[in-house]
């Protein structure tokens, strides 16, 4: 089994100190012996600050903050936007002595199922997202290596994840002894500047 995380750096830098609702997204790629790659989307939503205090009878009263109906609508929006949510987790993210609380809700859903390898996937790696000349970011690109003696580059095209490049050969020799080389790739990675890839088998 192998995993690789991709975080949205811009959205992760959102500042919640002003009490505004913010949202960030991350992608988790996972795979294993079934030769299938699954992309899981983690959508994290920070709710508005809630202020509570105790009255004379010791009962807790909510003075200001997010309404429960708004919270339920927010969860519904997450599920509708990302597809069927496999898991929804709500928890306090921070609190202070003044009674304020920031709630975090995370929705986990299956973003895509990537089919292209015929044997066990041994390695997954996301390409470092570089800035384009227009100031934006390159689209996410996933690198996968497999025991089927291929390395694939995956990218989203028109809303569908497809292999844009294939490296390796079903009958190729990967180096080292013949017995080891025929077992396939065991690892692959991008170069630090993200413009080259390298992969190796058991023979090196």
PDB file of C-alpha atoms in Angstrom:
ATOM      1  CA  UNK A   1       0.000   0.000   0.000  1.00  0.00           C
ATOM      2  CA  UNK A   2       1.281   3.490  -0.865  1.00  0.00           C
ATOM      3  CA  UNK A   3       0.027   7.028  -0.197  1.00  0.00           C
ATOM      4  CA  UNK A   4       0.853  10.569  -1.289  1.00  0.00           C
ATOM      5  CA  UNK A   5      -0.626  13.892  -0.103  1.00  0.00           C
ATOM      6  CA  UNK A   6      -1.162  17.083  -2.111  1.00  0.00           C
ATOM      7  CA  UNK A   7      -2.149  20.228  -0.179  1.00  0.00           C
ATOM      8  CA  UNK A   8      -3.474  23.449  -1.638  1.00  0.00           C
ATOM      9  CA  UNK A   9      -0.836  25.829  -0.245  1.00  0.00           C
ATOM     10  CA  UNK A  10      -2.721  29.029  -1.029  1.00  0.00           C
ATOM     11  CA  UNK A  11      -5.895  27.940   0.738  1.00  0.00           C
ATOM     12  CA  UNK A  12      -3.926  26.524   3.651  1.00  0.00           C
ATOM     13  CA  UNK A  13      -2.635  30.047   4.331  1.00  0.00           C
ATOM     14  CA  UNK A  14      -6.132  31.438   4.930  1.00  0.00           C
ATOM     15  CA  UNK A  15      -6.362  33.521   8.105  1.00  0.00           C
ATOM     16  CA  UNK A  16      -9.342  32.751  10.308  1.00  0.00           C
ATOM     17  CA  UNK A  17      -8.673  35.466  12.859  1.00  0.00           C
ATOM     18  CA  UNK A  18     -11.345  37.751  11.407  1.00  0.00           C
ATOM     19  CA  UNK A  19     -14.067  35.124  11.999  1.00  0.00           C
ATOM     20  CA  UNK A  20     -14.791  34.596   8.313  1.00  0.00           C
ATOM     21  CA  UNK A  21     -15.643  31.150   6.995  1.00  0.00           C
ATOM     22  CA  UNK A  22     -12.757  29.575   5.123  1.00  0.00           C
ATOM     23  CA  UNK A  23     -12.239  26.318   3.302  1.00  0.00           C
ATOM     24  CA  UNK A  24      -9.194  24.365   2.181  1.00  0.00           C
ATOM     25  CA  UNK A  25      -8.820  21.225   0.099  1.00  0.00           C
ATOM     26  CA  UNK A  26      -6.282  18.407  -0.062  1.00  0.00           C
ATOM     27  CA  UNK A  27      -5.919  15.346  -2.270  1.00  0.00           C
ATOM     28  CA  UNK A  28      -4.756  11.953  -1.019  1.00  0.00           C
ATOM     29  CA  UNK A  29      -3.672   9.364  -3.587  1.00  0.00           C
ATOM     30  CA  UNK A  30      -3.714   5.749  -2.394  1.00  0.00           C
ATOM     31  CA  UNK A  31      -3.116   2.400  -4.066  1.00  0.00           C
ATOM     32  CA  UNK A  32      -1.867  -1.117  -3.521  1.00  0.00           C
ATOM     33  CA  UNK A  33      -2.033  -4.655  -4.860  1.00  0.00           C
ATOM     34  CA  UNK A  34      -5.342  -4.182  -6.685  1.00  0.00           C
ATOM     35  CA  UNK A  35      -3.550  -1.972  -9.300  1.00  0.00           C
ATOM     36  CA  UNK A  36      -6.159   0.775  -8.837  1.00  0.00           C
ATOM     37  CA  UNK A  37      -5.350   4.326  -7.717  1.00  0.00           C
ATOM     38  CA  UNK A  38      -7.913   6.197  -5.659  1.00  0.00           C
ATOM     39  CA  UNK A  39      -7.936   9.963  -5.228  1.00  0.00           C
ATOM     40  CA  UNK A  40      -9.582  11.132  -2.002  1.00  0.00           C
ATOM     41  CA  UNK A  41     -10.589  14.768  -1.576  1.00  0.00           C
ATOM     42  CA  UNK A  42     -10.458  16.266   1.914  1.00  0.00           C
ATOM     43  CA  UNK A  43     -12.528  19.470   2.147  1.00  0.00           C
ATOM     44  CA  UNK A  44     -12.016  21.273   5.448  1.00  0.00           C
ATOM     45  CA  UNK A  45     -14.403  24.034   6.438  1.00  0.00           C
ATOM     46  CA  UNK A  46     -13.837  26.448   9.336  1.00  0.00           C
ATOM     47  CA  UNK A  47     -17.128  27.678  10.797  1.00  0.00           C
ATOM     48  CA  UNK A  48     -17.764  31.055  12.400  1.00  0.00           C
ATOM     49  CA  UNK A  49     -16.815  31.730  15.991  1.00  0.00           C
ATOM     50  CA  UNK A  50     -19.339  30.660  18.647  1.00  0.00           C
ATOM     51  CA  UNK A  51     -19.590  32.543  21.944  1.00  0.00           C
ATOM     52  CA  UNK A  52     -21.226  30.846  24.945  1.00  0.00           C
ATOM     53  CA  UNK A  53     -21.637  31.742  28.605  1.00  0.00           C
ATOM     54  CA  UNK A  54     -23.459  30.364  31.624  1.00  0.00           C
ATOM     55  CA  UNK A  55     -26.548  32.089  33.011  1.00  0.00           C
ATOM     56  CA  UNK A  56     -27.489  32.373  36.689  1.00  0.00           C
ATOM     57  CA  UNK A  57     -28.893  28.831  36.660  1.00  0.00           C
ATOM     58  CA  UNK A  58     -25.682  27.362  35.227  1.00  0.00           C
ATOM     59  CA  UNK A  59     -27.238  26.741  31.811  1.00  0.00           C
ATOM     60  CA  UNK A  60     -25.060  27.410  28.772  1.00  0.00           C
ATOM     61  CA  UNK A  61     -26.472  29.978  26.377  1.00  0.00           C
ATOM     62  CA  UNK A  62     -25.223  30.773  22.893  1.00  0.00           C
ATOM     63  CA  UNK A  63     -24.722  34.538  22.496  1.00  0.00           C
ATOM     64  CA  UNK A  64     -23.480  34.727  18.927  1.00  0.00           C
ATOM     65  CA  UNK A  65     -21.919  32.654  16.181  1.00  0.00           C
ATOM     66  CA  UNK A  66     -23.023  30.173  13.579  1.00  0.00           C
ATOM     67  CA  UNK A  67     -26.579  28.868  13.512  1.00  0.00           C
ATOM     68  CA  UNK A  68     -27.142  25.094  13.621  1.00  0.00           C
ATOM     69  CA  UNK A  69     -29.227  25.309  10.426  1.00  0.00           C
ATOM     70  CA  UNK A  70     -26.302  27.062   8.717  1.00  0.00           C
ATOM     71  CA  UNK A  71     -23.942  24.296   9.851  1.00  0.00           C
ATOM     72  CA  UNK A  72     -26.237  21.606   8.409  1.00  0.00           C
ATOM     73  CA  UNK A  73     -26.525  23.533   5.133  1.00  0.00           C
ATOM     74  CA  UNK A  74     -22.730  23.828   5.020  1.00  0.00           C
ATOM     75  CA  UNK A  75     -22.332  20.043   5.354  1.00  0.00           C
ATOM     76  CA  UNK A  76     -24.952  19.502   2.644  1.00  0.00           C
ATOM     77  CA  UNK A  77     -23.055  21.863   0.346  1.00  0.00           C
ATOM     78  CA  UNK A  78     -19.830  19.921   0.929  1.00  0.00           C
ATOM     79  CA  UNK A  79     -21.499  16.624   0.089  1.00  0.00           C
ATOM     80  CA  UNK A  80     -23.195  18.028  -3.012  1.00  0.00           C
ATOM     81  CA  UNK A  81     -20.067  19.735  -4.302  1.00  0.00           C
ATOM     82  CA  UNK A  82     -17.642  16.847  -3.803  1.00  0.00           C
ATOM     83  CA  UNK A  83     -20.031  13.995  -4.533  1.00  0.00           C
ATOM     84  CA  UNK A  84     -21.151  11.460  -1.970  1.00  0.00           C
ATOM     85  CA  UNK A  85     -19.224  12.117   1.225  1.00  0.00           C
ATOM     86  CA  UNK A  86     -17.725   8.925   2.635  1.00  0.00           C
ATOM     87  CA  UNK A  87     -16.966  10.591   5.964  1.00  0.00           C
ATOM     88  CA  UNK A  88     -17.862  13.893   7.656  1.00  0.00           C
ATOM     89  CA  UNK A  89     -15.959  14.881  10.831  1.00  0.00           C
ATOM     90  CA  UNK A  90     -16.716  17.925  13.017  1.00  0.00           C
ATOM     91  CA  UNK A  91     -14.481  18.972  15.901  1.00  0.00           C
ATOM     92  CA  UNK A  92     -13.375  22.107  17.791  1.00  0.00           C
ATOM     93  CA  UNK A  93     -10.310  23.634  16.122  1.00  0.00           C
ATOM     94  CA  UNK A  94      -9.459  26.288  18.721  1.00  0.00           C
ATOM     95  CA  UNK A  95     -10.820  27.945  21.834  1.00  0.00           C
ATOM     96  CA  UNK A  96      -9.986  30.811  24.145  1.00  0.00           C
ATOM     97  CA  UNK A  97     -10.722  31.881  27.682  1.00  0.00           C
ATOM     98  CA  UNK A  98     -13.467  34.202  26.433  1.00  0.00           C
ATOM     99  CA  UNK A  99     -15.584  31.184  25.448  1.00  0.00           C
ATOM    100  CA  UNK A 100     -15.093  31.492  21.701  1.00  0.00           C
ATOM    101  CA  UNK A 101     -14.797  28.279  19.702  1.00  0.00           C
ATOM    102  CA  UNK A 102     -13.878  27.644  16.068  1.00  0.00           C
ATOM    103  CA  UNK A 103     -15.413  24.480  14.637  1.00  0.00           C
ATOM    104  CA  UNK A 104     -13.732  22.490  11.876  1.00  0.00           C
ATOM    105  CA  UNK A 105     -15.773  20.227   9.581  1.00  0.00           C
ATOM    106  CA  UNK A 106     -13.949  17.904   7.182  1.00  0.00           C
ATOM    107  CA  UNK A 107     -15.685  16.042   4.369  1.00  0.00           C
ATOM    108  CA  UNK A 108     -13.878  13.072   2.767  1.00  0.00           C
ATOM    109  CA  UNK A 109     -15.068  11.873  -0.638  1.00  0.00           C
ATOM    110  CA  UNK A 110     -13.777   9.737  -3.494  1.00  0.00           C
ATOM    111  CA  UNK A 111     -12.636  12.159  -6.199  1.00  0.00           C
ATOM    112  CA  UNK A 112     -11.558   9.659  -8.873  1.00  0.00           C
ATOM    113  CA  UNK A 113     -10.625   6.037  -9.545  1.00  0.00           C
ATOM    114  CA  UNK A 114      -7.571   5.745 -11.824  1.00  0.00           C
ATOM    115  CA  UNK A 115      -7.287   2.607 -13.955  1.00  0.00           C
ATOM    116  CA  UNK A 116      -4.167   2.078 -16.036  1.00  0.00           C
ATOM    117  CA  UNK A 117      -1.835  -0.351 -14.304  1.00  0.00           C
ATOM    118  CA  UNK A 118      -2.137  -4.127 -14.595  1.00  0.00           C
ATOM    119  CA  UNK A 119      -0.104  -5.119 -11.514  1.00  0.00           C
ATOM    120  CA  UNK A 120       0.407  -3.801  -7.993  1.00  0.00           C
ATOM    121  CA  UNK A 121       1.193  -0.087  -7.697  1.00  0.00           C
ATOM    122  CA  UNK A 122       4.393   0.354  -5.702  1.00  0.00           C
ATOM    123  CA  UNK A 123       4.888   4.125  -5.612  1.00  0.00           C
ATOM    124  CA  UNK A 124       2.876   7.362  -5.817  1.00  0.00           C
ATOM    125  CA  UNK A 125       4.254  10.918  -5.920  1.00  0.00           C
ATOM    126  CA  UNK A 126       2.697  14.312  -6.646  1.00  0.00           C
ATOM    127  CA  UNK A 127       4.638  16.815  -8.716  1.00  0.00           C
ATOM    128  CA  UNK A 128       5.482  20.015  -6.902  1.00  0.00           C
ATOM    129  CA  UNK A 129       3.047  22.640  -8.139  1.00  0.00           C
ATOM    130  CA  UNK A 130       5.001  25.370  -9.901  1.00  0.00           C
ATOM    131  CA  UNK A 131       3.744  28.843 -10.783  1.00  0.00           C
ATOM    132  CA  UNK A 132       2.906  29.566 -14.402  1.00  0.00           C
ATOM    133  CA  UNK A 133       3.879  32.719 -16.300  1.00  0.00           C
ATOM    134  CA  UNK A 134       0.358  34.076 -15.777  1.00  0.00           C
ATOM    135  CA  UNK A 135       0.804  33.850 -11.997  1.00  0.00           C
ATOM    136  CA  UNK A 136      -1.379  30.792 -11.452  1.00  0.00           C
ATOM    137  CA  UNK A 137      -0.366  27.255 -10.569  1.00  0.00           C
ATOM    138  CA  UNK A 138       0.167  24.228 -12.751  1.00  0.00           C
ATOM    139  CA  UNK A 139      -2.488  21.544 -12.612  1.00  0.00           C
ATOM    140  CA  UNK A 140      -1.805  18.672 -10.204  1.00  0.00           C
ATOM    141  CA  UNK A 141       0.206  15.830 -11.755  1.00  0.00           C
ATOM    142  CA  UNK A 142       0.565  12.367 -10.207  1.00  0.00           C
ATOM    143  CA  UNK A 143       3.399   9.905 -10.835  1.00  0.00           C
ATOM    144  CA  UNK A 144       2.764   6.177 -10.317  1.00  0.00           C
ATOM    145  CA  UNK A 145       5.072   3.164 -10.601  1.00  0.00           C
ATOM    146  CA  UNK A 146       3.951  -0.435 -10.832  1.00  0.00           C
ATOM    147  CA  UNK A 147       5.120  -4.009 -10.942  1.00  0.00           C
ATOM    148  CA  UNK A 148       3.746  -4.166 -14.504  1.00  0.00           C
ATOM    149  CA  UNK A 149       7.046  -2.460 -15.531  1.00  0.00           C
ATOM    150  CA  UNK A 150       5.449   0.886 -16.342  1.00  0.00           C
ATOM    151  CA  UNK A 151       5.499   4.389 -14.879  1.00  0.00           C
ATOM    152  CA  UNK A 152       2.492   6.616 -15.586  1.00  0.00           C
ATOM    153  CA  UNK A 153       1.959  10.360 -15.370  1.00  0.00           C
ATOM    154  CA  UNK A 154      -1.635  11.304 -14.525  1.00  0.00           C
ATOM    155  CA  UNK A 155      -3.358  14.645 -15.018  1.00  0.00           C
ATOM    156  CA  UNK A 156      -6.935  15.882 -15.045  1.00  0.00           C
ATOM    157  CA  UNK A 157      -8.230  16.663 -18.535  1.00  0.00           C
ATOM    158  CA  UNK A 158     -11.758  18.063 -18.974  1.00  0.00           C
ATOM    159  CA  UNK A 159     -12.726  16.826 -15.535  1.00  0.00           C
ATOM    160  CA  UNK A 160     -11.378  13.286 -16.053  1.00  0.00           C
ATOM    161  CA  UNK A 161      -8.062  11.938 -14.717  1.00  0.00           C
ATOM    162  CA  UNK A 162      -6.142  10.252 -17.547  1.00  0.00           C
ATOM    163  CA  UNK A 163      -2.555   9.011 -18.080  1.00  0.00           C
ATOM    164  CA  UNK A 164      -0.782  11.645 -20.189  1.00  0.00           C
ATOM    165  CA  UNK A 165       2.508   9.755 -20.494  1.00  0.00           C
ATOM    166  CA  UNK A 166       3.718   6.175 -20.109  1.00  0.00           C
ATOM    167  CA  UNK A 167       7.327   5.136 -19.425  1.00  0.00           C
ATOM    168  CA  UNK A 168       8.644   1.592 -19.494  1.00  0.00           C
ATOM    169  CA  UNK A 169       8.025  -1.527 -21.501  1.00  0.00           C
ATOM    170  CA  UNK A 170       6.295  -4.806 -20.739  1.00  0.00           C
ATOM    171  CA  UNK A 171       9.318  -6.660 -22.030  1.00  0.00           C
ATOM    172  CA  UNK A 172      11.964  -4.159 -20.961  1.00  0.00           C
ATOM    173  CA  UNK A 173      14.998  -4.858 -18.805  1.00  0.00           C
ATOM    174  CA  UNK A 174      15.233  -2.478 -15.850  1.00  0.00           C
ATOM    175  CA  UNK A 175      18.816  -3.238 -14.849  1.00  0.00           C
ATOM    176  CA  UNK A 176      20.549  -5.663 -12.517  1.00  0.00           C
ATOM    177  CA  UNK A 177      20.012  -9.380 -12.824  1.00  0.00           C
ATOM    178  CA  UNK A 178      17.364 -10.590 -15.257  1.00  0.00           C
ATOM    179  CA  UNK A 179      15.316 -12.194 -12.492  1.00  0.00           C
ATOM    180  CA  UNK A 180      15.143  -8.946 -10.527  1.00  0.00           C
ATOM    181  CA  UNK A 181      14.611  -6.686 -13.547  1.00  0.00           C
ATOM    182  CA  UNK A 182      11.532  -8.562 -14.718  1.00  0.00           C
ATOM    183  CA  UNK A 183       9.700  -7.818 -11.464  1.00  0.00           C
ATOM    184  CA  UNK A 184       8.870  -4.218 -12.390  1.00  0.00           C
ATOM    185  CA  UNK A 185       9.379  -0.780 -10.876  1.00  0.00           C
ATOM    186  CA  UNK A 186       9.465  -0.475  -7.098  1.00  0.00           C
ATOM    187  CA  UNK A 187       9.782   3.317  -6.816  1.00  0.00           C
ATOM    188  CA  UNK A 188       9.623   6.518  -8.843  1.00  0.00           C
ATOM    189  CA  UNK A 189      10.076  10.208  -8.044  1.00  0.00           C
ATOM    190  CA  UNK A 190      10.208  13.693  -9.538  1.00  0.00           C
ATOM    191  CA  UNK A 191      13.427  15.684  -9.591  1.00  0.00           C
ATOM    192  CA  UNK A 192      13.623  18.681  -7.193  1.00  0.00           C
ATOM    193  CA  UNK A 193      12.775  21.096 -10.024  1.00  0.00           C
ATOM    194  CA  UNK A 194       9.894  18.805 -11.107  1.00  0.00           C
ATOM    195  CA  UNK A 195      10.915  18.612 -14.768  1.00  0.00           C
ATOM    196  CA  UNK A 196      12.364  15.063 -14.771  1.00  0.00           C
ATOM    197  CA  UNK A 197      11.381  11.681 -13.348  1.00  0.00           C
ATOM    198  CA  UNK A 198      13.383   8.679 -12.233  1.00  0.00           C
ATOM    199  CA  UNK A 199      12.313   5.117 -11.449  1.00  0.00           C
ATOM    200  CA  UNK A 200      14.078   1.935 -10.434  1.00  0.00           C
ATOM    201  CA  UNK A 201      13.468  -1.770 -10.021  1.00  0.00           C
ATOM    202  CA  UNK A 202      14.859  -4.286  -7.565  1.00  0.00           C
ATOM    203  CA  UNK A 203      18.060  -4.357  -9.597  1.00  0.00           C
ATOM    204  CA  UNK A 204      18.632  -0.600  -9.244  1.00  0.00           C
TER     205      UNK A 204
END
